[in-house]
Structures are given as C-alpha cells and as structure tokens.
C-alpha cells in the first residue's frame, strides 16, 4: 500500500472520529462519557508515548508526524470514542457482561491493527511487540476505563445520598 492510501485512511479516520464523537456525546449522561473520553485519551497517549520512546511501536505514516511521534488520531479520537461506546453498551451490564462485551471491541481492534501492521506503514511492531500484546493492552485499557467510571459513579452516588440525608 502506498502513502496516498495511508493518508486517505488517516483522513477518513479523523473525519469519522470527529463525527462519531459528536454523536456519542449526545447520549446522556454526557458527564460520564466526557470523563471516559478524556481519561482514555490521556492514558492511551501516555502508554503509546512510552512504547514509542522504548522502541516497541512506531508510526511511519502519520498526519501529525511533524509534531507527534504517537498515533494522535488513534490515541485521542478513535480509541477513546470506541471506549465511550463500549461503556454506553455496558452501562447496566453485570461483571460477566462487561467481561464478555470487551471481547467484541478488543478482538476486532486487534485484528485491524494486526492487518494494518502487516500491510501498511500506519503502525510497525519492534522488539518482540505483537498483536497478542496489543490485544492484552487494548482489553486491559477498556476494562480499566469501565471500572474507573464505575468507581466515579459509586462515589458520586454516595455523595448525593450523603447530601440528601443531611
């Protein structure tokens, strides 16, 4: 695949991500979705920056290569949006449902990433990094964000109950 194809893919993902963000953030409770989006963006960019600096992953084709060595579109848009959607889908799920549904997100994302790594210059693995490690890290971060917002909701509900009992 050539650079034109890769740039088109990145531009499409950027456009898609912006539209998806607008749509996803219209569903209440917006506060929860914004928290997830921002926490996921922050966490993803920290981890990705570390992995790039350590030489495990690189992004040879990157729209923002001049300014960033990470995948800005993935870390700040696509991955957080996917995480918001996952959280919207699991908002009333049991622990078992949360655990099962994470696979509906992490498996396809890993397969796409693996295909992109093998067929494009959008991502490249180094130093033993593999799609198996990506799968584990993607799954972990989805679950981390889900349990993080669950913790925030629990604290928020306790605060509301305490104020109501005064």
PDB file of C-alpha atoms in Angstrom:
ATOM      1  CA  UNK A   1       0.000   0.000   0.000  1.00  0.00           C
ATOM      2  CA  UNK A   2       1.261   3.453  -0.774  1.00  0.00           C
ATOM      3  CA  UNK A   3       1.468   6.684   1.155  1.00  0.00           C
ATOM      4  CA  UNK A   4      -1.627   8.041  -0.608  1.00  0.00           C
ATOM      5  CA  UNK A   5      -3.716   5.145   0.661  1.00  0.00           C
ATOM      6  CA  UNK A   6      -2.390   5.559   4.195  1.00  0.00           C
ATOM      7  CA  UNK A   7      -3.027   9.306   4.222  1.00  0.00           C
ATOM      8  CA  UNK A   8      -6.579   8.675   2.946  1.00  0.00           C
ATOM      9  CA  UNK A   9      -7.160   6.140   5.717  1.00  0.00           C
ATOM     10  CA  UNK A  10      -5.902   8.601   8.329  1.00  0.00           C
ATOM     11  CA  UNK A  11      -8.054  11.439   6.957  1.00  0.00           C
ATOM     12  CA  UNK A  12     -11.093   9.150   6.889  1.00  0.00           C
ATOM     13  CA  UNK A  13     -10.462   8.080  10.494  1.00  0.00           C
ATOM     14  CA  UNK A  14     -10.068  11.707  11.551  1.00  0.00           C
ATOM     15  CA  UNK A  15     -13.355  12.702   9.895  1.00  0.00           C
ATOM     16  CA  UNK A  16     -15.155   9.611  11.168  1.00  0.00           C
ATOM     17  CA  UNK A  17     -13.804  10.168  14.673  1.00  0.00           C
ATOM     18  CA  UNK A  18     -14.987  13.768  14.862  1.00  0.00           C
ATOM     19  CA  UNK A  19     -18.486  12.832  13.661  1.00  0.00           C
ATOM     20  CA  UNK A  20     -18.671   9.822  15.980  1.00  0.00           C
ATOM     21  CA  UNK A  21     -17.609  11.950  18.937  1.00  0.00           C
ATOM     22  CA  UNK A  22     -20.422  14.421  18.279  1.00  0.00           C
ATOM     23  CA  UNK A  23     -22.977  11.607  18.039  1.00  0.00           C
ATOM     24  CA  UNK A  24     -21.736   9.673  21.089  1.00  0.00           C
ATOM     25  CA  UNK A  25     -21.619  12.694  23.343  1.00  0.00           C
ATOM     26  CA  UNK A  26     -25.292  13.493  22.722  1.00  0.00           C
ATOM     27  CA  UNK A  27     -26.382  10.474  24.763  1.00  0.00           C
ATOM     28  CA  UNK A  28     -26.843  11.156  28.478  1.00  0.00           C
ATOM     29  CA  UNK A  29     -25.100  11.153  30.915  1.00  0.00           C
ATOM     30  CA  UNK A  30     -22.691  13.363  28.943  1.00  0.00           C
ATOM     31  CA  UNK A  31     -20.522  13.942  32.021  1.00  0.00           C
ATOM     32  CA  UNK A  32     -19.693  10.236  32.248  1.00  0.00           C
ATOM     33  CA  UNK A  33     -18.860   9.979  28.559  1.00  0.00           C
ATOM     34  CA  UNK A  34     -16.619  13.038  28.687  1.00  0.00           C
ATOM     35  CA  UNK A  35     -14.787  11.638  31.704  1.00  0.00           C
ATOM     36  CA  UNK A  36     -14.239   8.332  29.912  1.00  0.00           C
ATOM     37  CA  UNK A  37     -13.170  10.068  26.710  1.00  0.00           C
ATOM     38  CA  UNK A  38     -10.653  12.317  28.465  1.00  0.00           C
ATOM     39  CA  UNK A  39      -9.251   9.650  30.803  1.00  0.00           C
ATOM     40  CA  UNK A  40      -8.898   7.189  27.926  1.00  0.00           C
ATOM     41  CA  UNK A  41      -7.205   9.812  25.728  1.00  0.00           C
ATOM     42  CA  UNK A  42      -4.770  10.723  28.475  1.00  0.00           C
ATOM     43  CA  UNK A  43      -3.975   7.131  29.437  1.00  0.00           C
ATOM     44  CA  UNK A  44      -3.637   5.954  25.810  1.00  0.00           C
ATOM     45  CA  UNK A  45      -1.311   8.786  24.867  1.00  0.00           C
ATOM     46  CA  UNK A  46       0.904   8.171  27.923  1.00  0.00           C
ATOM     47  CA  UNK A  47       1.197   4.455  27.209  1.00  0.00           C
ATOM     48  CA  UNK A  48       1.692   4.988  23.471  1.00  0.00           C
ATOM     49  CA  UNK A  49       4.331   7.659  24.057  1.00  0.00           C
ATOM     50  CA  UNK A  50       6.194   5.293  26.388  1.00  0.00           C
ATOM     51  CA  UNK A  51       6.004   2.408  23.880  1.00  0.00           C
ATOM     52  CA  UNK A  52       7.234   4.612  21.027  1.00  0.00           C
ATOM     53  CA  UNK A  53      10.112   6.005  23.098  1.00  0.00           C
ATOM     54  CA  UNK A  54      11.093   2.479  24.177  1.00  0.00           C
ATOM     55  CA  UNK A  55      11.071   1.399  20.535  1.00  0.00           C
ATOM     56  CA  UNK A  56       8.271  -1.191  20.677  1.00  0.00           C
ATOM     57  CA  UNK A  57       5.942   0.565  18.228  1.00  0.00           C
ATOM     58  CA  UNK A  58       6.382   3.179  15.518  1.00  0.00           C
ATOM     59  CA  UNK A  59       4.040   5.056  13.208  1.00  0.00           C
ATOM     60  CA  UNK A  60       5.904   5.652   9.936  1.00  0.00           C
ATOM     61  CA  UNK A  61       2.843   7.187   8.203  1.00  0.00           C
ATOM     62  CA  UNK A  62       1.344   9.838  10.442  1.00  0.00           C
ATOM     63  CA  UNK A  63      -0.594  13.008   9.568  1.00  0.00           C
ATOM     64  CA  UNK A  64       0.951  14.775  12.561  1.00  0.00           C
ATOM     65  CA  UNK A  65       4.466  13.291  12.372  1.00  0.00           C
ATOM     66  CA  UNK A  66       5.932  16.784  12.372  1.00  0.00           C
ATOM     67  CA  UNK A  67       4.578  17.359  15.893  1.00  0.00           C
ATOM     68  CA  UNK A  68       3.929  13.925  17.437  1.00  0.00           C
ATOM     69  CA  UNK A  69       5.574  10.516  17.299  1.00  0.00           C
ATOM     70  CA  UNK A  70       2.407   8.780  18.542  1.00  0.00           C
ATOM     71  CA  UNK A  71      -0.771   7.983  16.639  1.00  0.00           C
ATOM     72  CA  UNK A  72      -2.746  11.109  17.534  1.00  0.00           C
ATOM     73  CA  UNK A  73      -5.892  10.063  15.675  1.00  0.00           C
ATOM     74  CA  UNK A  74      -5.974   6.683  17.407  1.00  0.00           C
ATOM     75  CA  UNK A  75      -4.923   7.835  20.895  1.00  0.00           C
ATOM     76  CA  UNK A  76      -7.005  10.997  21.090  1.00  0.00           C
ATOM     77  CA  UNK A  77     -10.016  10.080  18.968  1.00  0.00           C
ATOM     78  CA  UNK A  78     -10.644   6.516  17.748  1.00  0.00           C
ATOM     79  CA  UNK A  79      -9.644   4.580  20.878  1.00  0.00           C
ATOM     80  CA  UNK A  80     -11.439   6.927  23.327  1.00  0.00           C
ATOM     81  CA  UNK A  81     -14.576   7.002  21.161  1.00  0.00           C
ATOM     82  CA  UNK A  82     -14.599   3.218  21.000  1.00  0.00           C
ATOM     83  CA  UNK A  83     -14.219   3.147  24.766  1.00  0.00           C
ATOM     84  CA  UNK A  84     -17.150   5.535  25.233  1.00  0.00           C
ATOM     85  CA  UNK A  85     -19.278   3.312  23.002  1.00  0.00           C
ATOM     86  CA  UNK A  86     -18.184   0.237  24.985  1.00  0.00           C
ATOM     87  CA  UNK A  87     -19.137   1.984  28.224  1.00  0.00           C
ATOM     88  CA  UNK A  88     -22.505   3.025  26.825  1.00  0.00           C
ATOM     89  CA  UNK A  89     -23.125  -0.587  25.817  1.00  0.00           C
ATOM     90  CA  UNK A  90     -22.147  -1.953  29.244  1.00  0.00           C
ATOM     91  CA  UNK A  91     -23.621   0.741  31.484  1.00  0.00           C
ATOM     92  CA  UNK A  92     -26.155  -1.689  33.002  1.00  0.00           C
ATOM     93  CA  UNK A  93     -24.200  -4.912  32.470  1.00  0.00           C
ATOM     94  CA  UNK A  94     -23.086  -7.380  35.098  1.00  0.00           C
ATOM     95  CA  UNK A  95     -19.424  -8.170  35.619  1.00  0.00           C
ATOM     96  CA  UNK A  96     -19.873 -11.148  33.320  1.00  0.00           C
ATOM     97  CA  UNK A  97     -21.471  -8.971  30.627  1.00  0.00           C
ATOM     98  CA  UNK A  98     -18.743  -6.355  30.923  1.00  0.00           C
ATOM     99  CA  UNK A  99     -16.085  -9.057  30.566  1.00  0.00           C
ATOM    100  CA  UNK A 100     -17.763 -10.711  27.578  1.00  0.00           C
ATOM    101  CA  UNK A 101     -18.557  -7.482  25.731  1.00  0.00           C
ATOM    102  CA  UNK A 102     -14.974  -6.254  25.964  1.00  0.00           C
ATOM    103  CA  UNK A 103     -14.059  -9.011  23.516  1.00  0.00           C
ATOM    104  CA  UNK A 104     -16.485  -7.566  20.934  1.00  0.00           C
ATOM    105  CA  UNK A 105     -14.275  -4.472  20.940  1.00  0.00           C
ATOM    106  CA  UNK A 106     -10.749  -5.688  21.637  1.00  0.00           C
ATOM    107  CA  UNK A 107     -10.741  -8.628  19.199  1.00  0.00           C
ATOM    108  CA  UNK A 108     -11.775  -6.612  16.096  1.00  0.00           C
ATOM    109  CA  UNK A 109      -9.467  -3.746  17.065  1.00  0.00           C
ATOM    110  CA  UNK A 110      -6.566  -6.168  17.429  1.00  0.00           C
ATOM    111  CA  UNK A 111      -7.335  -7.847  14.109  1.00  0.00           C
ATOM    112  CA  UNK A 112      -7.474  -4.488  12.321  1.00  0.00           C
ATOM    113  CA  UNK A 113      -4.250  -3.351  13.983  1.00  0.00           C
ATOM    114  CA  UNK A 114      -2.548  -6.621  13.028  1.00  0.00           C
ATOM    115  CA  UNK A 115      -3.674  -6.229   9.405  1.00  0.00           C
ATOM    116  CA  UNK A 116      -2.509  -2.606   9.344  1.00  0.00           C
ATOM    117  CA  UNK A 117       0.869  -3.600  10.794  1.00  0.00           C
ATOM    118  CA  UNK A 118       1.387  -6.269   8.146  1.00  0.00           C
ATOM    119  CA  UNK A 119       0.021  -4.363   5.140  1.00  0.00           C
ATOM    120  CA  UNK A 120       0.659  -0.641   5.684  1.00  0.00           C
ATOM    121  CA  UNK A 121       3.092   1.825   7.190  1.00  0.00           C
ATOM    122  CA  UNK A 122       0.494   3.093   9.671  1.00  0.00           C
ATOM    123  CA  UNK A 123       1.946   1.044  12.537  1.00  0.00           C
ATOM    124  CA  UNK A 124       5.025  -1.127  12.925  1.00  0.00           C
ATOM    125  CA  UNK A 125       5.932  -3.514  15.756  1.00  0.00           C
ATOM    126  CA  UNK A 126       9.505  -3.847  17.035  1.00  0.00           C
ATOM    127  CA  UNK A 127      11.444  -5.579  19.826  1.00  0.00           C
ATOM    128  CA  UNK A 128       9.051  -8.503  20.180  1.00  0.00           C
ATOM    129  CA  UNK A 129       5.836  -6.493  20.295  1.00  0.00           C
ATOM    130  CA  UNK A 130       2.983  -8.496  18.788  1.00  0.00           C
ATOM    131  CA  UNK A 131      -0.735  -8.470  18.178  1.00  0.00           C
ATOM    132  CA  UNK A 132      -1.136 -10.674  21.281  1.00  0.00           C
ATOM    133  CA  UNK A 133       0.412  -7.969  23.438  1.00  0.00           C
ATOM    134  CA  UNK A 134      -1.764  -5.361  21.707  1.00  0.00           C
ATOM    135  CA  UNK A 135      -4.846  -7.483  22.413  1.00  0.00           C
ATOM    136  CA  UNK A 136      -3.991  -7.685  26.109  1.00  0.00           C
ATOM    137  CA  UNK A 137      -3.255  -3.960  26.391  1.00  0.00           C
ATOM    138  CA  UNK A 138      -6.405  -2.968  24.480  1.00  0.00           C
ATOM    139  CA  UNK A 139      -8.547  -5.280  26.615  1.00  0.00           C
ATOM    140  CA  UNK A 140      -6.954  -4.050  29.831  1.00  0.00           C
ATOM    141  CA  UNK A 141      -7.488  -0.376  28.985  1.00  0.00           C
ATOM    142  CA  UNK A 142     -11.143  -0.952  28.082  1.00  0.00           C
ATOM    143  CA  UNK A 143     -11.702  -2.696  31.408  1.00  0.00           C
ATOM    144  CA  UNK A 144      -9.683  -0.084  33.291  1.00  0.00           C
ATOM    145  CA  UNK A 145     -11.829   2.733  31.879  1.00  0.00           C
ATOM    146  CA  UNK A 146     -15.043   0.793  32.580  1.00  0.00           C
ATOM    147  CA  UNK A 147     -14.154   0.131  36.208  1.00  0.00           C
ATOM    148  CA  UNK A 148     -12.808   3.666  36.633  1.00  0.00           C
ATOM    149  CA  UNK A 149     -16.134   5.234  35.599  1.00  0.00           C
ATOM    150  CA  UNK A 150     -17.963   2.668  37.750  1.00  0.00           C
ATOM    151  CA  UNK A 151     -15.891   3.849  40.711  1.00  0.00           C
ATOM    152  CA  UNK A 152     -16.631   7.510  39.870  1.00  0.00           C
ATOM    153  CA  UNK A 153     -20.374   6.744  39.660  1.00  0.00           C
ATOM    154  CA  UNK A 154     -20.272   4.967  43.019  1.00  0.00           C
ATOM    155  CA  UNK A 155     -18.527   7.921  44.683  1.00  0.00           C
ATOM    156  CA  UNK A 156     -20.937  10.354  43.034  1.00  0.00           C
ATOM    157  CA  UNK A 157     -23.982   8.361  44.182  1.00  0.00           C
ATOM    158  CA  UNK A 158     -22.648   8.138  47.750  1.00  0.00           C
ATOM    159  CA  UNK A 159     -22.088  11.891  47.767  1.00  0.00           C
ATOM    160  CA  UNK A 160     -25.649  12.518  46.592  1.00  0.00           C
ATOM    161  CA  UNK A 161     -27.034  10.137  49.248  1.00  0.00           C
ATOM    162  CA  UNK A 162     -24.999  11.811  51.998  1.00  0.00           C
ATOM    163  CA  UNK A 163     -26.207  15.266  50.973  1.00  0.00           C
ATOM    164  CA  UNK A 164     -29.800  14.011  50.908  1.00  0.00           C
ATOM    165  CA  UNK A 165     -29.603  12.593  54.437  1.00  0.00           C
ATOM    166  CA  UNK A 166     -28.446  15.863  55.993  1.00  0.00           C
TER     167      UNK A 166
END
